[in-house]
Coordinates of C-alpha atoms in Angstrom, one line a residue:
M1 CA -0.1 0.0 0.0
S2 CA 1.4 3.3 -1.0
T3 CA 0.4 6.4 1.2
P4 CA 1.2 10.0 0.3
V5 CA 3.4 12.2 2.6
V6 CA 1.4 15.3 2.1
A7 CA -2.2 16.4 2.5
S8 CA -3.0 17.0 -1.1
P9 CA -1.0 14.4 -3.2
T10 CA -2.6 15.7 -6.5
G11 CA -0.9 19.1 -6.3
F12 CA -0.8 22.5 -4.6
D13 CA -0.1 25.7 -6.4
L14 CA 2.4 27.7 -4.3
P15 CA 1.6 31.4 -4.4
T16 CA 4.0 33.4 -6.4
A17 CA 5.0 35.9 -3.6
Q18 CA 5.7 33.0 -1.5
K19 CA 7.9 31.5 -4.2
R20 CA 9.9 34.7 -4.5
A21 CA 10.5 35.0 -0.8
I22 CA 11.8 31.4 -0.6
L23 CA 13.9 31.9 -3.7
S24 CA 15.4 35.0 -2.1
M25 CA 16.4 33.0 1.0
V26 CA 17.9 30.2 -1.1
C27 CA 19.9 32.5 -3.1
L28 CA 21.2 34.4 0.0
G29 CA 22.3 31.2 1.3
F30 CA 24.1 30.0 -1.7
G31 CA 25.6 33.4 -2.1
A32 CA 27.1 33.0 1.5
L33 CA 28.4 29.5 0.5
F34 CA 30.1 31.1 -2.4
I35 CA 32.1 33.4 -0.3
G36 CA 32.7 30.5 2.2
I37 CA 34.1 28.1 -0.5
I38 CA 36.5 30.8 -1.8
N39 CA 37.8 31.4 1.7
G40 CA 37.9 27.5 2.2
L41 CA 40.3 27.3 -0.6
G42 CA 42.5 29.5 1.3
Q43 CA 42.1 27.4 4.5
A44 CA 42.9 24.2 2.6
L45 CA 46.1 25.6 0.9
N46 CA 47.4 26.9 4.1
Y47 CA 48.0 23.3 5.3
A48 CA 49.9 22.9 2.1
S49 CA 52.0 25.9 2.9
V50 CA 50.6 28.0 0.0
D51 CA 49.3 31.5 1.1
I52 CA 46.6 32.8 -1.4
L53 CA 44.7 34.8 1.5
Q54 CA 47.1 37.7 1.2
Y55 CA 45.6 38.3 -2.3
F56 CA 42.0 38.4 -0.9
P57 CA 40.8 42.1 -0.6
G58 CA 40.6 43.4 2.8
M59 CA 42.1 40.1 4.2
R60 CA 44.3 41.1 7.3
D61 CA 45.3 37.7 8.6
Y62 CA 44.7 34.0 8.7
Y63 CA 42.1 34.2 11.5
Q64 CA 40.0 36.6 9.7
G65 CA 39.6 34.5 6.7
L66 CA 39.0 31.4 9.0
T67 CA 36.2 33.3 10.8
V68 CA 34.5 34.4 7.5
H69 CA 34.7 30.6 6.3
G70 CA 33.1 29.3 9.5
V71 CA 30.3 31.9 9.9
V72 CA 29.2 32.2 6.3
N73 CA 29.2 28.5 5.7
A74 CA 27.8 27.1 9.0
I75 CA 25.4 29.9 9.9
V76 CA 24.3 32.2 7.0
F77 CA 24.2 29.3 4.4
T78 CA 22.6 26.8 6.5
F79 CA 20.1 29.1 8.2
A80 CA 19.0 30.7 4.9
F81 CA 18.5 27.5 3.1
A82 CA 16.6 25.8 6.0
N83 CA 14.4 28.9 6.5
G84 CA 13.3 28.7 2.9
F85 CA 13.3 24.9 2.1
L86 CA 11.3 23.9 5.3
A87 CA 9.1 26.7 4.9
L88 CA 8.3 25.4 1.5
T89 CA 7.9 21.8 2.6
T90 CA 5.5 22.7 5.4
S91 CA 3.4 24.7 2.9
R92 CA 3.4 22.0 0.4
A93 CA 2.7 19.2 2.9
L94 CA -0.3 21.1 4.4
A95 CA -1.5 22.5 1.1
R96 CA -1.8 25.9 2.6
P97 CA 0.1 29.0 1.8
L98 CA 2.3 30.6 4.7
N99 CA 2.2 34.4 5.2
A100 CA 4.2 35.9 2.5
T101 CA 4.8 39.1 4.4
W102 CA 6.4 37.4 7.4
L103 CA 8.5 35.2 5.0
W104 CA 9.9 38.5 3.6
V105 CA 10.5 39.7 7.3
V106 CA 12.6 36.4 7.8
F107 CA 14.7 37.3 4.6
G108 CA 15.0 40.8 5.9
L109 CA 16.4 39.6 9.2
M110 CA 18.8 37.4 7.4
V111 CA 20.0 40.2 5.3
A112 CA 20.3 42.6 8.1
G113 CA 22.2 40.1 10.2
T114 CA 24.4 38.9 7.4
L115 CA 25.4 42.7 6.7
L116 CA 26.1 43.5 10.3
A117 CA 28.2 40.5 11.1
G118 CA 29.8 40.6 7.6
Y119 CA 30.8 44.4 8.3
A120 CA 32.6 43.4 11.4
M121 CA 34.4 40.4 9.8
A122 CA 35.2 42.3 6.6
T123 CA 36.7 45.1 8.5
G124 CA 38.8 42.7 10.7
Q125 CA 36.9 43.5 13.9
A126 CA 35.6 40.1 14.5
S127 CA 38.5 37.6 14.1
V128 CA 37.0 35.5 16.8
L129 CA 36.3 32.3 14.8
Y130 CA 33.0 30.6 14.4
T131 CA 32.8 29.7 18.1
F132 CA 33.5 33.4 19.3
Y133 CA 34.7 32.3 22.7
P134 CA 35.5 35.1 25.2
P135 CA 37.7 36.7 26.3
L136 CA 38.3 37.3 22.5
M137 CA 36.0 40.3 21.7
A138 CA 34.5 41.3 18.4
H139 CA 32.8 44.4 17.4
W140 CA 29.2 44.7 18.7
S141 CA 27.8 44.5 15.1
F142 CA 29.0 40.9 14.9
Y143 CA 27.0 39.8 17.9
L144 CA 24.0 41.8 16.8
G145 CA 24.1 40.3 13.4
L146 CA 24.3 36.8 14.8
A147 CA 21.3 37.5 17.0
L148 CA 19.2 38.7 14.0
L149 CA 20.1 35.4 12.1
V150 CA 18.9 33.4 15.1
V151 CA 15.7 35.5 15.3
S152 CA 15.1 34.7 11.6
T153 CA 14.8 31.0 12.5
W154 CA 12.4 31.8 15.4
V155 CA 10.0 33.6 13.1
T156 CA 10.3 30.6 10.5
T157 CA 9.4 28.4 13.5
A158 CA 6.2 30.5 14.3
L159 CA 5.2 30.5 10.5
I160 CA 5.4 26.6 10.5
F161 CA 3.6 26.1 13.7
I162 CA 0.9 28.6 13.0
A163 CA 0.1 26.8 9.7
L164 CA 0.3 23.6 11.5
R165 CA -2.3 24.6 14.1
S166 CA -4.7 26.1 11.5
W167 CA -4.5 22.8 9.6
R168 CA -5.1 20.7 12.7
K169 CA -8.2 22.9 13.5
E170 CA -9.6 22.3 10.1
N171 CA -8.6 18.5 10.0
Q172 CA -9.4 17.3 13.6
G173 CA -8.5 13.6 14.2
E174 CA -6.3 13.4 11.2
R175 CA -2.6 12.5 11.4
I176 CA -0.1 15.3 10.6
P177 CA 1.1 14.8 7.0
L178 CA 4.6 13.1 7.3
L179 CA 6.4 16.0 5.5
A180 CA 5.0 18.7 7.7
F181 CA 5.7 16.7 10.9
I182 CA 9.5 16.3 10.1
S183 CA 9.8 19.8 9.0
A184 CA 8.1 21.1 12.2
A185 CA 10.2 18.7 14.3
T186 CA 13.4 20.2 13.0
Y187 CA 12.4 23.6 13.8
L188 CA 11.0 22.7 17.4
M189 CA 14.2 21.1 18.2
W190 CA 16.3 24.0 17.0
T191 CA 14.2 26.7 18.7
V192 CA 14.7 25.2 22.0
A193 CA 18.5 24.5 21.2
S194 CA 19.0 28.2 20.0
V195 CA 18.3 29.7 23.6
G196 CA 21.8 29.0 24.7
I197 CA 23.4 31.0 21.9
A198 CA 20.7 33.6 22.3
I199 CA 21.4 34.1 26.1
S200 CA 25.2 34.3 25.4
V201 CA 25.0 36.7 22.6
V202 CA 22.3 38.9 23.8
G203 CA 22.7 38.6 27.5
L204 CA 26.5 38.4 27.8
L205 CA 28.6 39.2 24.7
L206 CA 26.8 42.0 23.1
P207 CA 26.6 44.2 26.4
W208 CA 30.2 43.2 26.9
S209 CA 31.2 44.5 23.5
L210 CA 29.2 47.7 24.1
G211 CA 31.1 48.3 27.3
L212 CA 28.1 47.7 29.6
I213 CA 29.9 44.8 31.2
E214 CA 33.7 45.0 31.9
S215 CA 34.5 41.4 31.8
S216 CA 33.4 37.9 30.8
D217 CA 33.2 34.3 32.1
P218 CA 34.6 32.1 29.5
L219 CA 33.4 28.7 30.8
L220 CA 29.8 30.0 31.1
S221 CA 29.9 31.3 27.6
R222 CA 31.6 28.2 26.3
T223 CA 28.8 26.0 28.0
L224 CA 26.1 28.2 26.5
F225 CA 27.6 28.0 23.0
W226 CA 27.9 24.2 23.1
Y227 CA 24.3 23.9 24.5
S228 CA 23.5 25.2 21.0
G229 CA 26.7 24.3 19.2
H230 CA 26.0 20.5 19.0
P231 CA 22.3 20.6 18.3
I232 CA 23.0 23.1 15.5
V233 CA 24.8 20.2 13.6
Y234 CA 21.3 18.5 13.4
F235 CA 19.8 21.8 12.4
W236 CA 22.1 21.8 9.4
L237 CA 21.5 18.0 8.8
L238 CA 17.9 17.5 9.3
P239 CA 16.8 19.6 6.3
A240 CA 18.9 17.1 4.3
Y241 CA 17.3 14.2 6.1
V242 CA 13.9 15.7 5.0
S243 CA 15.0 15.3 1.5
W244 CA 16.6 11.9 2.1
Y245 CA 13.4 10.5 3.6
V246 CA 10.8 12.1 1.4
M247 CA 12.4 13.1 -2.0
V248 CA 15.4 10.9 -2.7
P249 CA 13.3 7.8 -2.8
R250 CA 11.2 9.5 -5.6
H251 CA 14.4 10.4 -7.5
A252 CA 15.6 6.7 -7.1
G253 CA 12.2 5.2 -8.2
G254 CA 11.8 3.6 -4.6
T255 CA 9.5 4.1 -1.7
L256 CA 9.8 5.1 1.9
F257 CA 9.5 2.1 4.2
S258 CA 7.5 3.3 7.1
D259 CA 5.7 6.5 8.1
S260 CA 5.8 5.9 11.9
L261 CA 9.5 4.8 11.8
T262 CA 10.4 8.0 10.2
R263 CA 8.5 10.0 12.8
V264 CA 10.4 8.1 15.7
V265 CA 13.7 9.1 14.1
F266 CA 12.8 12.9 14.1
V267 CA 11.4 12.5 17.8
M268 CA 14.6 10.9 18.9
F269 CA 16.5 14.1 17.4
I270 CA 14.1 16.3 19.4
L271 CA 14.9 14.6 22.6
L272 CA 18.7 13.8 22.3
S273 CA 20.2 16.4 20.3
I274 CA 20.5 19.0 23.0
P275 CA 21.8 17.3 26.1
T276 CA 25.1 16.5 24.4
G277 CA 27.2 19.6 24.6
F278 CA 29.8 18.8 27.2
H279 CA 31.3 16.2 24.8
H280 CA 32.8 19.4 23.2
Q281 CA 34.1 20.4 26.6
Y282 CA 35.8 17.3 27.8
T283 CA 39.1 19.3 28.3
D284 CA 37.3 22.2 30.1
P285 CA 38.0 22.5 33.7
G286 CA 35.0 23.3 36.0
I287 CA 32.8 20.7 34.7
G288 CA 32.4 17.4 36.6
T289 CA 33.6 14.1 35.0
G290 CA 30.2 12.6 35.6
M291 CA 28.4 15.4 33.9
K292 CA 30.7 15.0 30.9
A293 CA 30.2 11.1 30.9
L294 CA 26.5 11.6 30.8
H295 CA 26.7 14.0 27.9
G296 CA 29.0 11.5 26.2
A297 CA 26.5 8.5 26.6
L298 CA 23.8 10.7 25.2
T299 CA 25.9 11.7 22.2
F300 CA 26.3 7.9 21.4
G301 CA 22.5 7.8 21.8
V302 CA 21.9 10.4 19.2
F303 CA 23.9 8.3 16.9
F304 CA 21.1 5.7 16.7
P305 CA 18.5 7.7 14.6
S306 CA 21.1 8.2 12.0
M307 CA 21.8 4.5 11.9
V308 CA 17.9 4.0 11.4
T309 CA 18.2 6.7 8.7
A310 CA 21.1 4.7 6.8
F311 CA 19.1 1.5 6.7
T312 CA 15.8 3.2 5.8
V313 CA 17.3 5.3 2.9
L314 CA 19.3 2.3 1.7
Y315 CA 15.8 0.3 1.5
A316 CA 14.4 3.0 -0.7
L317 CA 17.5 3.2 -2.9
E318 CA 17.5 -0.7 -3.3
I319 CA 13.7 -0.7 -4.3
G320 CA 14.5 1.9 -7.0
G321 CA 17.6 0.2 -8.1
R322 CA 15.9 -3.2 -8.6
R323 CA 13.0 -1.7 -10.3
R324 CA 15.5 -0.5 -12.8
G325 CA 16.8 -4.0 -13.3
G326 CA 19.3 -4.4 -10.5
T327 CA 20.0 -7.8 -9.0
G328 CA 22.1 -9.4 -6.5
L329 CA 23.6 -7.9 -3.3
A330 CA 25.0 -4.7 -4.9
N331 CA 24.3 -4.7 -8.6
W332 CA 21.0 -2.7 -7.8
F333 CA 23.3 0.3 -6.7
L334 CA 24.9 0.5 -9.9
K335 CA 21.5 0.6 -11.7
L336 CA 20.5 3.8 -10.0
D337 CA 19.8 6.9 -12.0
W338 CA 23.3 8.1 -12.2
K339 CA 22.4 10.8 -14.7
N340 CA 20.0 12.6 -12.3
P341 CA 22.1 15.4 -10.6
A342 CA 19.7 15.8 -7.8
L343 CA 20.0 12.0 -6.9
V344 CA 23.7 11.8 -7.5
A345 CA 24.7 14.8 -5.4
Q346 CA 22.6 13.4 -2.4
V347 CA 23.7 9.5 -2.7
L348 CA 27.4 10.8 -2.8
A349 CA 26.5 13.0 0.3
M350 CA 25.3 9.9 2.0
L351 CA 28.5 8.0 1.4
T352 CA 30.8 10.8 2.8
F353 CA 28.4 11.1 5.8
T354 CA 29.0 7.4 6.6
L355 CA 32.6 8.2 7.2
G356 CA 31.8 11.6 8.9
G357 CA 29.5 9.8 11.3
I358 CA 32.0 7.1 12.2
T359 CA 34.7 9.8 12.9
G360 CA 32.2 11.7 15.0
L361 CA 32.0 8.7 17.3
I362 CA 35.7 9.2 18.0
N363 CA 35.1 12.8 19.0
A364 CA 32.2 11.6 21.3
S365 CA 34.4 9.1 23.1
Y366 CA 35.7 10.3 26.4
N367 CA 39.2 8.7 26.1
L368 CA 39.7 8.8 22.3
N369 CA 38.8 12.5 22.2
Q370 CA 41.8 13.3 24.1
A371 CA 44.1 12.2 21.3
I372 CA 42.4 14.2 18.6
H373 CA 41.1 17.2 20.5
N374 CA 41.9 20.5 18.7
T375 CA 43.9 18.6 15.9
A376 CA 43.2 18.6 12.2
W377 CA 41.1 15.6 12.7
V378 CA 38.2 17.6 13.8
P379 CA 37.8 19.7 10.6
G380 CA 38.4 16.4 8.6
H381 CA 35.4 15.1 10.5
F382 CA 33.0 18.0 10.0
H383 CA 34.0 18.5 6.3
M384 CA 32.5 14.9 5.9
T385 CA 29.3 15.9 7.8
V386 CA 28.3 19.5 7.2
G387 CA 30.9 20.1 4.5
S388 CA 29.8 17.3 2.3
A389 CA 26.6 15.6 3.7
V390 CA 24.8 18.9 4.3
T391 CA 26.3 21.0 1.5
M392 CA 26.1 18.4 -1.3
S393 CA 22.6 17.5 -0.3
F394 CA 21.5 21.1 -0.5
M395 CA 23.2 21.3 -3.9
G396 CA 21.3 18.4 -5.1
I397 CA 18.1 19.9 -3.7
A398 CA 18.9 23.0 -5.6
Y399 CA 19.0 21.0 -8.9
W400 CA 15.1 20.6 -8.7
L401 CA 14.4 23.5 -6.3
I402 CA 15.4 26.4 -8.5
P403 CA 13.5 25.0 -11.5
Y404 CA 10.5 24.6 -9.3
L405 CA 10.7 28.2 -7.9
T406 CA 11.6 29.9 -11.2
G407 CA 9.7 27.8 -13.8
R408 CA 12.9 27.4 -15.7
Q409 CA 14.6 24.1 -17.0
L410 CA 17.8 23.1 -15.4
V411 CA 20.9 24.1 -17.5
G412 CA 23.9 21.9 -17.7
R413 CA 22.7 18.5 -16.2
G414 CA 25.9 16.8 -17.4
M415 CA 28.1 19.6 -15.7
A416 CA 25.9 19.2 -12.6
V417 CA 26.6 15.5 -12.3
L418 CA 30.3 16.1 -12.9
Q419 CA 30.5 18.8 -10.2
S420 CA 29.1 16.2 -7.5
W421 CA 31.8 13.7 -8.5
I422 CA 34.7 16.3 -8.3
Y423 CA 33.4 17.7 -5.0
F424 CA 33.0 14.2 -3.7
A425 CA 36.5 13.3 -4.6
G426 CA 37.9 16.5 -3.1
V427 CA 36.1 16.0 0.2
L428 CA 37.6 12.4 0.5
V429 CA 41.0 13.5 -0.4
M430 CA 40.9 16.6 2.0
A431 CA 39.4 14.6 4.8
R432 CA 42.1 11.9 4.5
G433 CA 44.9 14.6 4.7
L434 CA 43.2 16.4 7.8
I435 CA 42.5 13.1 9.7
S436 CA 45.8 11.5 9.1
G437 CA 47.6 14.8 10.1
G438 CA 45.3 15.0 13.1
I439 CA 46.3 11.5 14.3
D440 CA 50.0 12.7 14.1
G441 CA 49.0 15.9 16.1
M442 CA 48.7 18.4 13.2
P443 CA 46.7 21.3 14.8
R444 CA 43.6 22.8 13.6
R445 CA 42.9 26.6 13.5
T446 CA 46.6 27.3 12.9
N447 CA 48.5 29.3 10.5
M448 CA 50.8 26.7 9.4
L449 CA 52.8 29.0 7.3
E450 CA 54.0 30.5 10.6
A451 CA 54.1 27.4 12.8
A452 CA 57.6 26.9 13.9
Y453 CA 56.8 23.5 15.4
S454 CA 55.7 22.1 12.0
K455 CA 56.8 18.3 11.6
P456 CA 58.0 16.8 8.3
S457 CA 55.5 14.0 8.8
W458 CA 52.8 16.7 8.3
E459 CA 53.9 17.5 4.8
L460 CA 52.0 14.8 3.1
A461 CA 48.9 15.4 5.1
G462 CA 49.0 19.2 4.1
M463 CA 49.5 18.4 0.4
L464 CA 46.5 16.1 0.4
T465 CA 44.4 18.7 2.3
G466 CA 45.4 21.3 -0.2
L467 CA 44.7 19.0 -3.2
G468 CA 41.5 18.0 -1.8
G469 CA 40.4 21.5 -0.9
T470 CA 41.2 22.6 -4.5
L471 CA 39.0 19.8 -6.1
M472 CA 36.3 21.0 -3.6
F473 CA 36.7 24.5 -4.9
V474 CA 36.5 23.4 -8.6
G475 CA 33.3 21.3 -7.8
G476 CA 31.7 24.2 -6.0
M477 CA 32.5 26.6 -8.7
L478 CA 30.9 24.2 -11.3
F479 CA 27.8 24.1 -9.1
F480 CA 27.5 27.8 -9.1
A481 CA 27.9 28.0 -12.9
V482 CA 24.9 25.6 -13.1
F483 CA 23.0 27.5 -10.6
A484 CA 23.5 30.9 -12.1
A485 CA 22.8 29.7 -15.6
T486 CA 19.6 28.0 -14.5
L487 CA 18.5 31.1 -12.5
F488 CA 19.1 33.6 -15.4
F489 CA 19.2 31.7 -18.6
G490 CA 17.1 28.5 -18.1
K491 CA 14.4 27.9 -20.6
K492 CA 11.1 28.9 -19.5
T493 CA 8.5 26.1 -19.0
D494 CA 4.7 26.2 -18.6
E495 CA 4.6 22.7 -17.4
P496 CA 3.3 22.2 -13.9
M497 CA 5.9 21.4 -11.4
D498 CA 5.5 19.8 -7.9
L499 CA 8.1 18.7 -5.3
P500 CA 9.6 15.2 -6.0
L501 CA 7.5 13.5 -3.2
T502 CA 7.7 9.9 -2.4
T503 CA 5.0 7.4 -0.9
T504 CA 5.4 5.3 2.2
H505 CA 5.1 1.4 2.1
H506 CA 3.6 1.3 5.7
P507 CA 1.1 4.1 6.1
P508 CA 0.6 6.1 9.4
K509 CA -1.6 4.4 12.0
T510 CA -4.9 5.9 12.9
R511 CA -4.9 4.4 16.4
G512 CA -2.5 3.0 19.0
W513 CA 0.7 4.6 20.3
E514 CA 1.8 5.8 17.0
V515 CA -0.9 8.5 17.1
K516 CA 0.8 10.1 20.0
L517 CA 4.0 10.7 17.9
D518 CA 2.1 13.6 16.6
R519 CA 1.7 15.3 20.1
F520 CA 4.5 17.7 20.0
R521 CA 3.9 19.1 23.6
Y522 CA 4.7 15.5 24.9
W523 CA 8.2 15.7 23.2
L524 CA 8.7 19.2 24.3
V525 CA 8.1 18.4 28.0
A526 CA 10.3 15.3 27.7
M527 CA 13.1 17.3 26.0
L528 CA 13.0 20.0 28.7
I529 CA 13.3 17.3 31.4
L530 CA 16.3 15.8 29.8
I531 CA 18.0 19.1 29.4
A532 CA 17.3 19.8 33.1
V533 CA 19.0 16.5 34.1
A534 CA 21.9 17.1 31.7
Y535 CA 22.7 20.8 32.6
G536 CA 20.8 21.5 35.8
P537 CA 23.6 20.0 38.2
F538 CA 26.4 22.1 36.6
L539 CA 24.5 25.3 36.7
V540 CA 23.5 24.8 40.3
Q541 CA 27.0 24.2 41.4
Y542 CA 28.5 27.0 38.9
L543 CA 26.3 30.0 39.3
P544 CA 26.7 32.7 40.1
A545 CA 29.2 33.1 37.4
A546 CA 32.6 34.9 37.9
F547 CA 32.9 37.7 35.3
E548 CA 36.6 38.2 35.8
S549 CA 38.2 37.9 32.3
P550 CA 39.2 41.2 30.6
P551 CA 38.5 41.3 26.9
Y552 CA 41.3 40.6 24.2
Q553 CA 40.9 42.2 20.9
F554 CA 42.8 41.7 17.6
Y555 CA 41.9 45.1 16.3

């Protein structure tokens, strides 16, 4: 039995004003990625002892470039794409428009936040890296810009849940369409998770940068950052999961295994994403070993829904491959539609994410983390997660999303497939260099051109990092060529378009425990209890904080 994942499977005509707002967000996000990839080339070549950052206009030092690379890729790009994409999926799933005016408000907040933070970074007044730990102090505009970017996600959350509430009033007793459920679950998790960074930025760092507070408490700020800093990984990842669950099966010609299992996966992310932050602070003093161990255990717990995702998505791909004539244990994989750029990009993203997830378990391990903490291993890991699984998935989504939003046909399908393979190869080569160097003690966040302690054994790792980063840059530029050509020169078509939506093999249940999965308030309460258990003991023993660290500024 095949069951649709949306309320109106026959189609829904998204209003033009809403399409324009969403397209603007998507373009803003990929514009940020363009800047980030250019800076990323400089970061990769730094490990190969090649300095191209000196030729970048306004670039004062290595750490300014590293800050730009991290912030525009991990915050601006991901926030803008998620705000637009999941607003679209919610609207389509419920077959009802969102408020176009408020969608433009979201876009305006993102533009304002990007310009404010961008000003501080471009003028060299915010070389505080993506994590912006005090006592490093940035210009006040940097913190205000970050705050506005977070607020843009809160407005999106409100839009999604207002639409969901209205739909439920009109459809009492019906299950929430699966696509709407997983979209709303993503924003519910992130809204609670973002409270930590909001308190840190608005309550501590912004007043500090304005001179209203004389000093800072680094441990408190680090804890608040990582309260949000690990679940933000899932805010990057879950929009890709939305596509992997609901759209990739359609591209592959398969079907989603189970509606209920998919909901369980996203509920697990709601519950387990946040109480994991201390595994980033294993080396921080002032936090009890018991609390660190608890967070480490919960981090291994949040690995489980990703394992379920792997088997679920592979099921859908196998069904598609066998329908195309594939046989045996693995031949079905070769029979997938390797000429479909949307599918190719996301399947390759899944392959790199497999390695990224495995290396993440090393980061989460209490003992093994000590060997790779603050080494090049760490960027090797997250370039196989956010740098590939997320980025390549968003690129793959763009190959059908831009035609859908603009009414233009995709330009350069062959080039789109080629860029995915080049980017994929680049990620693997660069990650190999970073991870091998990290095992040998090669540091992260370091200007290797000035590192007097560089070891000869790091040379090969650095060369691989530079080569892989160059391939990623080439693949990225090919993507932007396809993106821009489609956006401006793609052939107009009057054919009606819809999202590439799959169906589920096992439909949603209308009675029993599965129905309770739709009760978001249950999961919100359970999530808050877990957060209290995971962070309450530390806050009780640590507060009131000791604001004793004076600021340190690069400018």
